[in-house]
Amino acid sequence: GGVKRSRRGSVKAASSVVLTRGLAPGMVRLACGETHVSVSEAHLGKLWALYARSRPSPMPPAAAERFPEVAFCVVARQLSLQGGHEGAGGMQAACPPSVFETLRQDLGVTRELFASPLNCAFPRFCSASADVDADFGSAGSFFLYTPRPGAYLANPPFDPAVVAAMAVRMEAPLDARRDGPRLARDWR
């Protein structure tokens, strides 16, 4: 086991995932056997921060050695969800960082109900791929998550079936609230 470094900037983890920097500016290649995915240095750094946040400090060496494997799994899953092409995806309308900061400061939003480790703005989120996203802070699927009182951001994929299922799941608890402001919503 352990992490081995080569002269070319590759890191081979105990998991047999090879992490290589420097093949393209600002990009990192994660390879497991013949399968490889690319991710930006910024996204890999974000994944590391989320991963480290969910580990004890100091992080045990075995957990650090596992990082390339779990990062590979997240990037490969996201790639598969966008059709297997790195240039696909990213079609969902995302808010700029200033909007997330305003939601956090002014409304107390601390969790996203539809996100992934690669696109989350908060360290706590629900995601469609809990099996690979849990190492990065995912609470699992929104449709299985039991929220506590608080403020949440819901920006689901713009698929009519997903939006309809979200509305059904949200309406009963929202309508049952007797205290606090009533929400204006039109998601149909």
Backbone as a printed PyTorch tensor [residue, N CA C, xyz], in Angstrom:
tensor([[[  0.8230,  -1.1850,   0.0000],
         [  0.0000,   0.0000,   0.0000],
         [  0.8550,   1.2310,   0.0000]],

        [[  0.2020,   2.3620,   0.2020],
         [  0.9170,   3.6180,   0.2620],
         [  0.8030,   4.4070,  -1.0160]],

        [[  1.3710,   5.5830,  -1.0030],
         [  1.3510,   6.4750,  -2.1590],
         [  2.7400,   6.4940,  -2.7560]],

        [[  2.8280,   6.2960,  -4.0650],
         [  4.1150,   6.2950,  -4.7550],
         [  4.1220,   7.4220,  -5.7770]],

        [[  5.2070,   8.1710,  -5.8140],
         [  5.3220,   9.2850,  -6.7540],
         [  6.3220,   8.9270,  -7.8440]],

        [[  6.0000,   9.3260,  -9.0730],
         [  6.9250,   9.1080, -10.1780],
         [  7.5670,  10.4330, -10.5630]],

        [[  8.5320,  10.3740, -11.4640],
         [  9.2110,  11.5980, -11.9130],
         [  8.2790,  12.5070, -12.6890]],

        [[  7.2350,  11.9700, -13.3200],
         [  6.3520,  12.7770, -14.1650],
         [  5.2290,  13.4590, -13.3870]],

        [[  5.2160,  13.3870, -12.0770],
         [  4.1750,  14.0410, -11.2940],
         [  2.9730,  13.1570, -11.0480]],

        [[  3.1010,  11.8710, -11.3220],
         [  2.0000,  10.9480, -11.0680],
         [  2.0450,  10.4840,  -9.6300]],

        [[  0.8870,  10.2060,  -9.0870],
         [  0.7710,   9.6350,  -7.7550],
         [ -0.0350,   8.3620,  -7.9000]],

        [[  0.5140,   7.2420,  -7.4550],
         [ -0.2120,   5.9760,  -7.4750],
         [ -0.6120,   5.6670,  -6.0470]],

        [[ -1.9130,   5.5900,  -5.8190],
         [ -2.4130,   5.3100,  -4.4850],
         [ -2.5330,   3.8130,  -4.2750]],

        [[ -2.7110,   3.4460,  -3.0210],
         [ -2.8890,   2.0400,  -2.6720],
         [ -4.0900,   1.4650,  -3.4210]],

        [[ -5.0170,   2.3020,  -3.8120],
         [ -6.2200,   1.8550,  -4.4980],
         [ -5.9670,   1.5610,  -5.9730]],

        [[ -4.7870,   1.8050,  -6.4660],
         [ -4.3850,   1.6520,  -7.8590],
         [ -4.9640,   2.7310,  -8.7740]],

        [[ -5.4320,   3.8250,  -8.2170],
         [ -5.8080,   4.9800,  -9.0230],
         [ -4.5650,   5.8430,  -9.1610]],

        [[ -4.2230,   6.1860, -10.3880],
         [ -3.0510,   7.0100, -10.6560],
         [ -3.5140,   8.4380, -10.9130]],

        [[ -2.9590,   9.3690, -10.1610],
         [ -3.2750,  10.7870, -10.2840],
         [ -2.0840,  11.4460, -10.9680]],

        [[ -2.3260,  12.0970, -12.1210],
         [ -1.2400,  12.7180, -12.8730],
         [ -1.5460,  14.1900, -13.1120]],

        [[ -0.5990,  15.0310, -12.7340],
         [ -0.7130,  16.4720, -12.9670],
         [  0.1980,  16.8520, -14.1330]],

        [[ -0.1000,  17.9680, -14.7610],
         [  0.8020,  18.5230, -15.7560],
         [  0.5880,  18.0430, -17.1880]],

        [[ -0.4170,  17.2210, -17.4460],
         [ -0.6750,  16.8040, -18.8290],
         [ -1.3490,  17.9180, -19.6240]],

        [[ -2.1570,  18.7240, -18.9490],
         [ -2.8070,  19.9050, -19.5380],
         [ -2.8340,  20.9760, -18.4520]],

        [[ -2.6820,  22.2320, -18.8250],
         [ -2.6540,  23.2960, -17.8150],
         [ -3.8970,  23.2880, -16.9280]],

        [[ -3.6690,  23.2520, -15.6270],
         [ -4.7560,  23.3360, -14.6630],
         [ -5.6020,  22.0850, -14.5270]],

        [[ -5.1830,  20.9940, -15.1630],
         [ -5.9870,  19.7680, -15.1460],
         [ -5.2300,  18.6250, -14.4710]],

        [[ -5.9900,  17.6940, -13.9340],
         [ -5.4520,  16.4940, -13.2990],
         [ -6.1470,  15.3000, -13.9410]],

        [[ -5.3700,  14.2710, -14.1980],
         [ -5.9250,  13.0290, -14.7610],
         [ -5.9390,  11.9780, -13.6630]],

        [[ -7.0820,  11.3280, -13.4880],
         [ -7.2360,  10.2240, -12.5550],
         [ -7.4770,   8.9810, -13.3900]],

        [[ -6.6340,   7.9670, -13.2320],
         [ -6.7680,   6.7570, -14.0350],
         [ -6.8450,   5.5350, -13.1410]],

        [[ -7.7680,   4.6640, -13.4860],
         [ -7.9180,   3.3850, -12.8160],
         [ -7.8860,   2.3330, -13.9170]],

        [[ -6.7600,   1.6750, -14.0360],
         [ -6.5900,   0.7420, -15.1460],
         [ -6.6150,   1.5130, -16.4530]],

        [[ -7.4290,   1.0720, -17.3900],
         [ -7.5400,   1.7280, -18.7000],
         [ -8.5330,   2.8890, -18.7000]],

        [[ -9.2580,   3.0600, -17.6250],
         [-10.2750,   4.1110, -17.5440],
         [ -9.6790,   5.3410, -16.8850]],

        [[ -9.8800,   6.4940, -17.5290],
         [ -9.3670,   7.7300, -16.9310],
         [-10.3840,   8.8470, -17.0820]],

        [[-10.3180,   9.7790, -16.1550],
         [-11.1590,  10.9790, -16.1650],
         [-10.2580,  12.1660, -15.8700]],

        [[-10.6980,  13.3320, -16.2850],
         [ -9.9460,  14.5600, -16.0080],
         [-10.7890,  15.4740, -15.1390]],

        [[-10.1060,  16.2230, -14.3070],
         [-10.7660,  17.1760, -13.4320],
         [ -9.8300,  18.3670, -13.2680]],

        [[-10.3960,  19.5450, -13.0800],
         [ -9.5540,  20.7180, -12.8860],
         [ -8.8740,  20.6620, -11.5120]],

        [[ -7.7270,  21.3190, -11.4190],
         [ -7.0320,  21.4240, -10.1300],
         [ -7.9640,  22.0410,  -9.0880]],

        [[ -8.7500,  23.0500,  -9.5090],
         [ -9.6700,  23.7140,  -8.5760],
         [-10.7130,  22.7390,  -8.0450]],

        [[-11.2950,  21.9330,  -8.9240],
         [-12.2920,  20.9670,  -8.4670],
         [-11.6610,  19.8770,  -7.6000]],

        [[-10.4590,  19.4490,  -7.9450],
         [ -9.7910,  18.4480,  -7.1190],
         [ -9.4990,  19.0260,  -5.7330]],

        [[ -9.0970,  20.3000,  -5.6820],
         [ -8.8820,  20.9640,  -4.3940],
         [-10.1600,  21.0590,  -3.5840]],

        [[-11.2680,  21.3510,  -4.2580],
         [-12.5640,  21.4090,  -3.5800],
         [-12.9360,  20.0330,  -3.0370]],

        [[-12.7260,  18.9910,  -3.8440],
         [-13.0090,  17.6340,  -3.3780],
         [-12.1670,  17.2990,  -2.1450]],

        [[-10.8810,  17.6740,  -2.1800],
         [-10.0110,  17.3980,  -1.0330],
         [-10.5390,  18.1050,   0.2140]],

        [[-10.9480,  19.3770,   0.0840],
         [-11.4520,  20.1310,   1.2340],
         [-12.7120,  19.4820,   1.8070]],

        [[-13.6360,  19.0610,   0.9430],
         [-14.8520,  18.3980,   1.4160],
         [-14.5280,  17.0560,   2.0730]],

        [[-13.6130,  16.3140,   1.4620],
         [-13.2060,  15.0120,   1.9930],
         [-12.5510,  15.1810,   3.3660]],

        [[-11.6380,  16.1310,   3.4740],
         [-10.9360,  16.3720,   4.7350],
         [-11.8940,  16.8380,   5.8240]],

        [[-12.8930,  17.6300,   5.4410],
         [-13.8710,  18.1520,   6.4040],
         [-14.6480,  17.0170,   7.0690]],

        [[-14.8170,  15.9180,   6.3530],
         [-15.6010,  14.8080,   6.8950],
         [-14.7260,  13.7310,   7.5370]],

        [[-13.4790,  14.0480,   7.8180],
         [-12.5440,  13.1170,   8.4510],
         [-12.0400,  13.7160,   9.7590]],

        [[-11.5800,  12.8620,  10.6760],
         [-10.9820,  13.4010,  11.9020],
         [ -9.6860,  14.1460,  11.5830]],

        [[ -9.3480,  15.0800,  12.4480],
         [ -8.1050,  15.8170,  12.2640],
         [ -7.1570,  15.4500,  13.3940]],

        [[ -5.9530,  15.0630,  13.1120],
         [ -5.3610,  14.9230,  11.7820],
         [ -5.9330,  13.6930,  11.0600]],

        [[ -5.9410,  13.7940,   9.7340],
         [ -6.4910,  12.7200,   8.9300],
         [ -5.5990,  11.4840,   9.0070]],

        [[ -6.1920,  10.3330,   9.2580],
         [ -5.3910,   9.0960,   9.2650],
         [ -4.7600,   8.8520,   7.8940]],

        [[ -3.5360,   8.3580,   7.8520],
         [ -2.8640,   8.1160,   6.5680],
         [ -3.6750,   7.2440,   5.6090]],

        [[ -4.3740,   6.2390,   6.1250],
         [ -5.1650,   5.3600,   5.2530],
         [ -6.2730,   6.1490,   4.5530]],

        [[ -6.8660,   7.1200,   5.2330],
         [ -7.9130,   7.9410,   4.6200],
         [ -7.3160,   8.8360,   3.5360]],

        [[ -6.1460,   9.4130,   3.7970],
         [ -5.4870,  10.2540,   2.7960],
         [ -5.1200,   9.4320,   1.5640]],

        [[ -4.6570,   8.2050,   1.7800],
         [ -4.2940,   7.3310,   0.6550],
         [ -5.5050,   6.9450,  -0.1820]],

        [[ -6.6700,   6.9330,   0.4290],
         [ -7.9010,   6.5450,  -0.2670],
         [ -8.4590,   7.6740,  -1.1450]],

        [[ -8.0220,   8.8930,  -0.9190],
         [ -8.5950,  10.0440,  -1.6240],
         [ -8.5860,   9.9070,  -3.1440]],

        [[ -7.4910,   9.5310,  -3.7980],
         [ -7.5570,   9.4280,  -5.2690],
         [ -8.6550,   8.4780,  -5.7590]],

        [[ -8.8760,   7.3920,  -5.0290],
         [ -9.9120,   6.4340,  -5.4160],
         [-11.3060,   7.0420,  -5.3210]],

        [[-11.6090,   7.6960,  -4.2080],
         [-12.9520,   8.2540,  -4.0500],
         [-13.1540,   9.4620,  -4.9590]],

        [[-12.0930,  10.2320,  -5.2130],
         [-12.1950,  11.3460,  -6.1640],
         [-12.4690,  10.8120,  -7.5730]],

        [[-11.7690,   9.7510,  -7.9560],
         [-12.0160,   9.1100,  -9.2620],
         [-13.4780,   8.7020,  -9.3700]],

        [[-14.0160,   8.0780,  -8.3330],
         [-15.4060,   7.6110,  -8.3640],
         [-16.3930,   8.7590,  -8.5480]],

        [[-16.1820,   9.8690,  -7.8470],
         [-17.0790,  11.0220,  -7.9770],
         [-17.0230,  11.6040,  -9.3860]],

        [[-15.8140,  11.8000,  -9.9010],
         [-15.6720,  12.4030, -11.2310],
         [-16.2190,  11.4570, -12.3080]],

        [[-15.9320,  10.1700, -12.1800],
         [-16.4460,   9.2040, -13.1660],
         [-17.9680,   9.1360, -13.1320]],

        [[-18.5690,   9.1580, -11.9470],
         [-20.0380,   9.1370, -11.8490],
         [-20.6340,  10.3810, -12.4780]],

        [[-20.0690,  11.5400, -12.1640],
         [-20.5880,  12.7810, -12.7440],
         [-20.4750,  12.7560, -14.2570]],

        [[-19.3650,  12.2630, -14.7560],
         [-19.1570,  12.1380, -16.1950],
         [-20.2080,  11.2170, -16.8090]],

        [[-20.5040,  10.1150, -16.1550],
         [-21.5130,   9.1890, -16.6900],
         [-22.8980,   9.8180, -16.6800]],

        [[-23.1910,  10.6340, -15.6830],
         [-24.4960,  11.2950, -15.6090],
         [-24.6770,  12.3540, -16.6950]],

        [[-23.5690,  12.8640, -17.2070],
         [-23.6760,  13.8570, -18.2820],
         [-23.4240,  13.2340, -19.6450]],

        [[-23.6040,  11.9340, -19.7530],
         [-23.5380,  11.2760, -21.0410],
         [-22.1670,  10.7660, -21.4410]],

        [[-21.1970,  10.7950, -20.5450],
         [-19.8870,  10.2470, -20.8390],
         [-18.9460,  11.1770, -21.5750]],

        [[-19.3540,  12.4000, -21.8030],
         [-18.4990,  13.3590, -22.5060],
         [-18.1930,  14.5160, -21.5780]],

        [[-16.9060,  14.8150, -21.4090],
         [-16.4980,  15.8570, -20.4660],
         [-17.0470,  17.2310, -20.8200]],

        [[-17.3630,  17.4760, -22.0770],
         [-17.8890,  18.7740, -22.4840],
         [-19.3910,  18.8830, -22.3440]],

        [[-20.0740,  17.7720, -22.0770],
         [-21.5280,  17.8050, -21.8890],
         [-21.7970,  18.3010, -20.4790]],

        [[-22.9640,  18.2650, -20.0260],
         [-23.2550,  18.6480, -18.6430],
         [-23.0690,  20.1290, -18.4160]],

        [[-23.2770,  20.5500, -17.1990],
         [-23.1620,  21.9610, -16.8560],
         [-24.3030,  22.7830, -17.4200]],

        [[-25.3750,  22.1050, -17.8350],
         [-26.4840,  22.8190, -18.4480],
         [-27.4580,  23.3860, -17.4190]],

        [[-27.3770,  22.9160, -16.1820],
         [-28.2870,  23.4080, -15.1640],
         [-27.9270,  24.8480, -14.8350]],

        [[-28.9340,  25.6650, -14.6570],
         [-28.6910,  27.0680, -14.3350],
         [-28.1750,  27.1790, -12.9100]],

        [[-26.9410,  27.5200, -12.7520],
         [-26.3430,  27.6730, -11.4350],
         [-26.3230,  29.1450, -11.0510]],

        [[-26.3760,  29.3910,  -9.7770],
         [-26.3240,  30.7520,  -9.2780],
         [-24.8700,  31.1590,  -9.0830]],

        [[-24.5720,  32.4440,  -9.2370],
         [-23.2040,  32.9000,  -8.9530],
         [-22.9220,  32.8170,  -7.4510]],

        [[-21.6500,  32.7460,  -7.0620],
         [-21.2930,  32.6160,  -5.6340],
         [-21.9130,  33.6940,  -4.7400]],

        [[-22.0890,  34.8990,  -5.2530],
         [-22.6640,  35.9640,  -4.4230],
         [-24.0900,  35.6360,  -3.9910]],

        [[-24.8300,  34.9230,  -4.8150],
         [-26.1990,  34.5310,  -4.4600],
         [-26.1700,  33.5420,  -3.3010]],

        [[-25.2730,  32.5610,  -3.3690],
         [-25.1670,  31.5870,  -2.2820],
         [-24.7700,  32.2660,  -0.9760]],

        [[-23.8680,  33.2270,  -1.0530],
         [-23.4400,  33.9410,   0.1490],
         [-24.6000,  34.7480,   0.7330]],

        [[-25.3940,  35.3830,  -0.1200],
         [-26.5680,  36.1250,   0.3450],
         [-27.5830,  35.1890,   0.9850]],

        [[-27.8180,  34.0340,   0.3620],
         [-28.7470,  33.0580,   0.9340],
         [-28.2620,  32.5860,   2.3060]],

        [[-26.9580,  32.3810,   2.4350],
         [-26.4040,  31.9510,   3.7170],
         [-26.5300,  33.0430,   4.7660]],

        [[-26.1020,  34.2560,   4.4220],
         [-26.0850,  35.3540,   5.3950],
         [-27.4890,  35.8420,   5.7500]],

        [[-28.3270,  36.0660,   4.7420],
         [-29.6230,  36.6920,   4.9840],
         [-30.7370,  35.7180,   5.3590]],

        [[-30.6710,  34.4950,   4.8500],
         [-31.7500,  33.5370,   5.0980],
         [-31.3160,  32.3260,   5.9230]],

        [[-30.0270,  32.2110,   6.1930],
         [-29.5480,  31.0930,   7.0010],
         [-29.4970,  29.7650,   6.2700]],

        [[-29.4470,  29.7910,   4.9400],
         [-29.3660,  28.5480,   4.1720],
         [-28.0210,  27.8870,   4.4560]],

        [[-28.0720,  26.5920,   4.7760],
         [-26.8420,  25.8620,   5.0840],
         [-26.7240,  24.5550,   4.3140]],

        [[-27.7390,  24.1970,   3.5370],
         [-27.6980,  22.9170,   2.8200],
         [-28.4150,  23.0550,   1.4810]],

        [[-27.8360,  22.4020,   0.4830],
         [-28.4720,  22.3000,  -0.8320],
         [-29.1630,  20.9510,  -0.9290]],

        [[-30.3250,  20.9360,  -1.5390],
         [-31.0910,  19.7000,  -1.6510],
         [-30.8240,  18.9450,  -2.9520]],

        [[-30.1810,  19.5910,  -3.9020],
         [-29.8130,  18.9610,  -5.1800],
         [-28.4310,  19.4690,  -5.5650]],

        [[-27.4100,  18.6840,  -5.3140],
         [-26.0420,  19.1190,  -5.6220],
         [-25.1650,  17.8870,  -5.8140]],

        [[-23.8910,  18.1370,  -6.0030],
         [-22.8800,  17.0790,  -6.0440],
         [-21.6240,  17.6650,  -5.4100]],

        [[-20.6540,  16.8380,  -5.0700],
         [-19.4260,  17.4030,  -4.5070],
         [-18.7260,  18.3720,  -5.4600]],

        [[-18.9590,  18.2240,  -6.7480],
         [-18.2980,  19.0990,  -7.7180],
         [-18.9910,  20.4430,  -7.8800]],

        [[-20.3070,  20.5150,  -7.5780],
         [-20.9880,  21.7890,  -7.7970],
         [-21.6250,  22.3780,  -6.5440]],

        [[-21.4530,  21.7570,  -5.3860],
         [-22.0900,  22.2770,  -4.1830],
         [-21.4550,  23.6080,  -3.7590]],

        [[-22.2930,  24.4540,  -3.1850],
         [-21.8060,  25.7270,  -2.6550],
         [-21.7120,  25.6810,  -1.1340]],

        [[-22.3450,  24.6870,  -0.5310],
         [-22.3200,  24.5060,   0.9130],
         [-21.7040,  23.1380,   1.2120]],

        [[-21.0380,  22.9970,   2.3510],
         [-20.4070,  21.7070,   2.6510],
         [-21.3940,  20.5980,   2.9740]],

        [[-22.6500,  20.9390,   3.2120],
         [-23.6840,  19.9280,   3.4440],
         [-24.6750,  19.9990,   2.2870]],

        [[-24.9790,  18.8300,   1.7280],
         [-25.8450,  18.8000,   0.5470],
         [-26.4610,  17.4190,   0.3850]],

        [[-27.5050,  17.3580,  -0.3970],
         [-28.1030,  16.0970,  -0.8180],
         [-27.6860,  15.8840,  -2.2670]],

        [[-27.5150,  14.6150,  -2.6390],
         [-27.0730,  14.3300,  -4.0010],
         [-27.7010,  13.0470,  -4.5150]],

        [[-27.6890,  12.9020,  -5.8120],
         [-28.2610,  11.7240,  -6.4600],
         [-27.3630,  10.5030,  -6.3320]],

        [[-26.1040,  10.6970,  -6.0160],
         [-25.1360,   9.5950,  -6.0020],
         [-24.5110,   9.4140,  -4.6220]],

        [[-25.3450,   9.1260,  -3.6520],
         [-24.8600,   9.0250,  -2.2750],
         [-23.7900,   7.9600,  -2.1050]],

        [[-23.8340,   6.9120,  -2.9270],
         [-22.8440,   5.8420,  -2.7700],
         [-21.4190,   6.3350,  -2.9830]],

        [[-21.2220,   7.3080,  -3.8490],
         [-19.8760,   7.8550,  -4.0520],
         [-19.7090,   9.2430,  -3.4350]],

        [[-20.8040,   9.9560,  -3.1980],
         [-20.7320,  11.3270,  -2.6880],
         [-20.6620,  11.4190,  -1.1640]],

        [[-21.0100,  10.3580,  -0.4560],
         [-21.0440,  10.4090,   1.0120],
         [-19.6830,  10.7690,   1.6090]],

        [[-18.5970,  10.3250,   0.9840],
         [-17.2620,  10.6570,   1.4910],
         [-16.9740,  12.1520,   1.4470]],

        [[-17.7990,  12.9060,   0.7370],
         [-17.5740,  14.3340,   0.5620],
         [-18.6480,  15.1890,   1.2480]],

        [[-19.5110,  14.5540,   2.0520],
         [-20.4890,  15.3110,   2.8180],
         [-21.9290,  15.1620,   2.3770]],

        [[-22.2170,  14.3440,   1.3850],
         [-23.5950,  14.1680,   0.9390],
         [-24.4240,  13.4550,   2.0020]],

        [[-25.6420,  13.9390,   2.1910],
         [-26.5920,  13.2940,   3.0970],
         [-27.4680,  12.3060,   2.3310]],

        [[-27.1590,  12.0790,   1.0690],
         [-27.9530,  11.1590,   0.2600],
         [-28.9920,  11.8850,  -0.5560]],

        [[-29.8930,  11.1400,  -1.1010],
         [-30.9260,  11.6830,  -1.9770],
         [-31.8760,  12.6140,  -1.2320]],

        [[-32.2470,  13.7020,  -1.8500],
         [-33.2700,  14.5960,  -1.3030],
         [-34.5450,  13.8250,  -1.0180]],

        [[-34.8580,  12.8630,  -1.8630],
         [-36.1150,  12.1420,  -1.7440],
         [-36.1270,  11.1820,  -0.5530]],

        [[-34.9790,  10.9330,   0.0570],
         [-34.8930,  10.0890,   1.2500],
         [-34.4720,  10.8780,   2.4850]],

        [[-34.1070,  12.1270,   2.3040],
         [-33.5820,  12.9750,   3.3750],
         [-34.7280,  13.5200,   4.2250]],

        [[-34.5450,  13.5130,   5.5430],
         [-35.5200,  14.0970,   6.4520],
         [-34.9440,  15.4010,   6.9840]],

        [[-35.4220,  16.5240,   6.4640],
         [-34.8380,  17.7990,   6.8930],
         [-35.2830,  18.1940,   8.2990]],

        [[-34.3910,  18.9080,   8.9500],
         [-34.7090,  19.5370,  10.2310],
         [-35.2140,  20.9360,   9.9180]],

        [[-35.8430,  21.5990,  10.8860],
         [-36.2400,  22.9880,  10.6250],
         [-35.0240,  23.8150,  10.2190]],

        [[-35.2210,  24.6570,   9.2380],
         [-34.1270,  25.4940,   8.7600],
         [-34.3930,  25.9700,   7.3520]],

        [[-33.3770,  26.5170,   6.7480],
         [-33.4820,  27.0600,   5.3930],
         [-32.6250,  26.2140,   4.4580]],

        [[-33.1890,  25.8530,   3.3250],
         [-32.5420,  24.9880,   2.3500],
         [-32.6510,  25.5930,   0.9630]],

        [[-31.7130,  25.2470,   0.1140],
         [-31.7530,  25.6570,  -1.2810],
         [-32.1300,  24.4510,  -2.1210]],

        [[-33.1690,  24.6020,  -2.9310],
         [-33.5870,  23.5410,  -3.8440],
         [-33.4910,  24.0640,  -5.2670]],

        [[-32.5130,  23.5770,  -5.9970],
         [-32.3270,  23.9140,  -7.4020],
         [-32.1630,  22.5820,  -8.1360]],

        [[-33.3100,  21.8940,  -8.3710],
         [-33.2260,  20.5490,  -8.9410],
         [-32.8740,  20.5790, -10.4240]],

        [[-32.5160,  19.4110, -10.9530],
         [-32.3680,  19.3310, -12.4200],
         [-33.6850,  19.7420, -13.0740]],

        [[-33.5990,  20.4190, -14.1790],
         [-34.8040,  20.9330, -14.8300],
         [-35.4700,  19.8560, -15.6710]],

        [[-35.8780,  18.8170, -14.9900],
         [-36.5940,  17.7120, -15.5920],
         [-37.9980,  17.7220, -14.9850]],

        [[-39.0460,  17.7640, -15.8170],
         [-40.4060,  17.8780, -15.2700],
         [-40.7460,  16.8160, -14.2280]],

        [[-40.3080,  15.5940, -14.4060],
         [-40.6280,  14.5340, -13.4460],
         [-39.9290,  14.7770, -12.1080]],

        [[-38.6840,  15.2430, -12.1400],
         [-37.9450,  15.5130, -10.8960],
         [-38.5780,  16.6940, -10.1700]],

        [[-38.9200,  17.7480, -10.9050],
         [-39.5290,  18.9300, -10.2850],
         [-40.8870,  18.5740,  -9.6820]],

        [[-41.6800,  17.7650, -10.3740],
         [-42.9890,  17.3580,  -9.8500],
         [-42.8250,  16.5210,  -8.5820]],

        [[-41.8840,  15.5870,  -8.5860],
         [-41.6490,  14.7610,  -7.3930],
         [-41.1480,  15.6170,  -6.2310]],

        [[-40.3120,  16.6160,  -6.5220],
         [-39.8300,  17.5240,  -5.4840],
         [-41.0050,  18.2970,  -4.8890]],

        [[-41.8810,  18.7920,  -5.7380],
         [-43.0160,  19.5750,  -5.2590],
         [-43.9050,  18.7430,  -4.3360]],

        [[-44.1740,  17.5130,  -4.7210],
         [-44.9950,  16.6340,  -3.8790],
         [-44.3270,  16.4280,  -2.5300]],

        [[-43.0400,  16.1820,  -2.5560],
         [-42.2940,  15.9200,  -1.3100],
         [-42.2520,  17.1510,  -0.4170]],

        [[-42.2310,  18.3520,  -0.9940],
         [-42.1000,  19.5810,  -0.2070],
         [-43.4240,  20.1560,   0.2690]],

        [[-44.4700,  19.9940,  -0.4850],
         [-45.7020,  20.7190,  -0.1930],
         [-46.3360,  20.3620,   1.1410]],

        [[-46.4310,  19.1100,   1.5000],
         [-47.0810,  18.7390,   2.7610],
         [-46.3700,  19.3410,   3.9670]],

        [[-45.0400,  19.1810,   4.0980],
         [-44.3890,  19.8090,   5.2690],
         [-44.4930,  21.3330,   5.2610]],

        [[-44.4320,  21.9380,   4.0930],
         [-44.5350,  23.3980,   4.0320],
         [-45.9360,  23.8590,   4.4110]],

        [[-46.9460,  23.1620,   3.9270],
         [-48.3270,  23.5350,   4.2470],
         [-48.6610,  23.2700,   5.7060]],

        [[-47.9970,  22.3150,   6.3390],
         [-48.2710,  21.9650,   7.7290],
         [-47.7110,  22.9930,   8.7110]],

        [[-46.7930,  23.8200,   8.2630],
         [-46.1990,  24.8200,   9.1660],
         [-47.2340,  25.8690,   9.5350]],

        [[-47.4030,  26.0630,  10.7930],
         [-48.3420,  27.0850,  11.2740],
         [-47.6010,  28.3600,  11.6630]],

        [[-46.3290,  28.2320,  11.9930],
         [-45.5450,  29.3910,  12.3920],
         [-44.6660,  29.8450,  11.2320]],

        [[-44.2180,  31.0340,  11.2970],
         [-43.2990,  31.5250,  10.2760],
         [-44.0190,  31.9580,   9.0120]],

        [[-43.2430,  32.4640,   8.0780],
         [-43.8410,  32.9880,   6.8420],
         [-44.3470,  31.8640,   5.9470]],

        [[-45.3680,  32.1670,   5.2030],
         [-45.8720,  31.2430,   4.1900],
         [-45.0140,  31.4340,   2.9490]],

        [[-44.8090,  30.3940,   2.1990],
         [-43.9660,  30.4720,   1.0170],
         [-44.8050,  30.6220,  -0.2290]],

        [[-44.3910,  31.5180,  -1.0840],
         [-44.9930,  31.6280,  -2.4090],
         [-44.2110,  30.6970,  -3.3100]],

        [[-44.8980,  29.8020,  -3.9650],
         [-44.2010,  28.8570,  -4.8410],
         [-45.0880,  28.5240,  -6.0270]],

        [[-44.4340,  28.3350,  -7.1360],
         [-45.1210,  27.9430,  -8.3600],
         [-44.1690,  27.0610,  -9.1330]],

        [[-44.2010,  25.7610,  -8.8590],
         [-43.2790,  24.8580,  -9.5170],
         [-43.9690,  23.9050, -10.4570]],

        [[-45.1300,  24.2260, -10.8420],
         [-45.8290,  23.3520, -11.8090],
         [-45.8940,  24.0000, -13.1670]]])
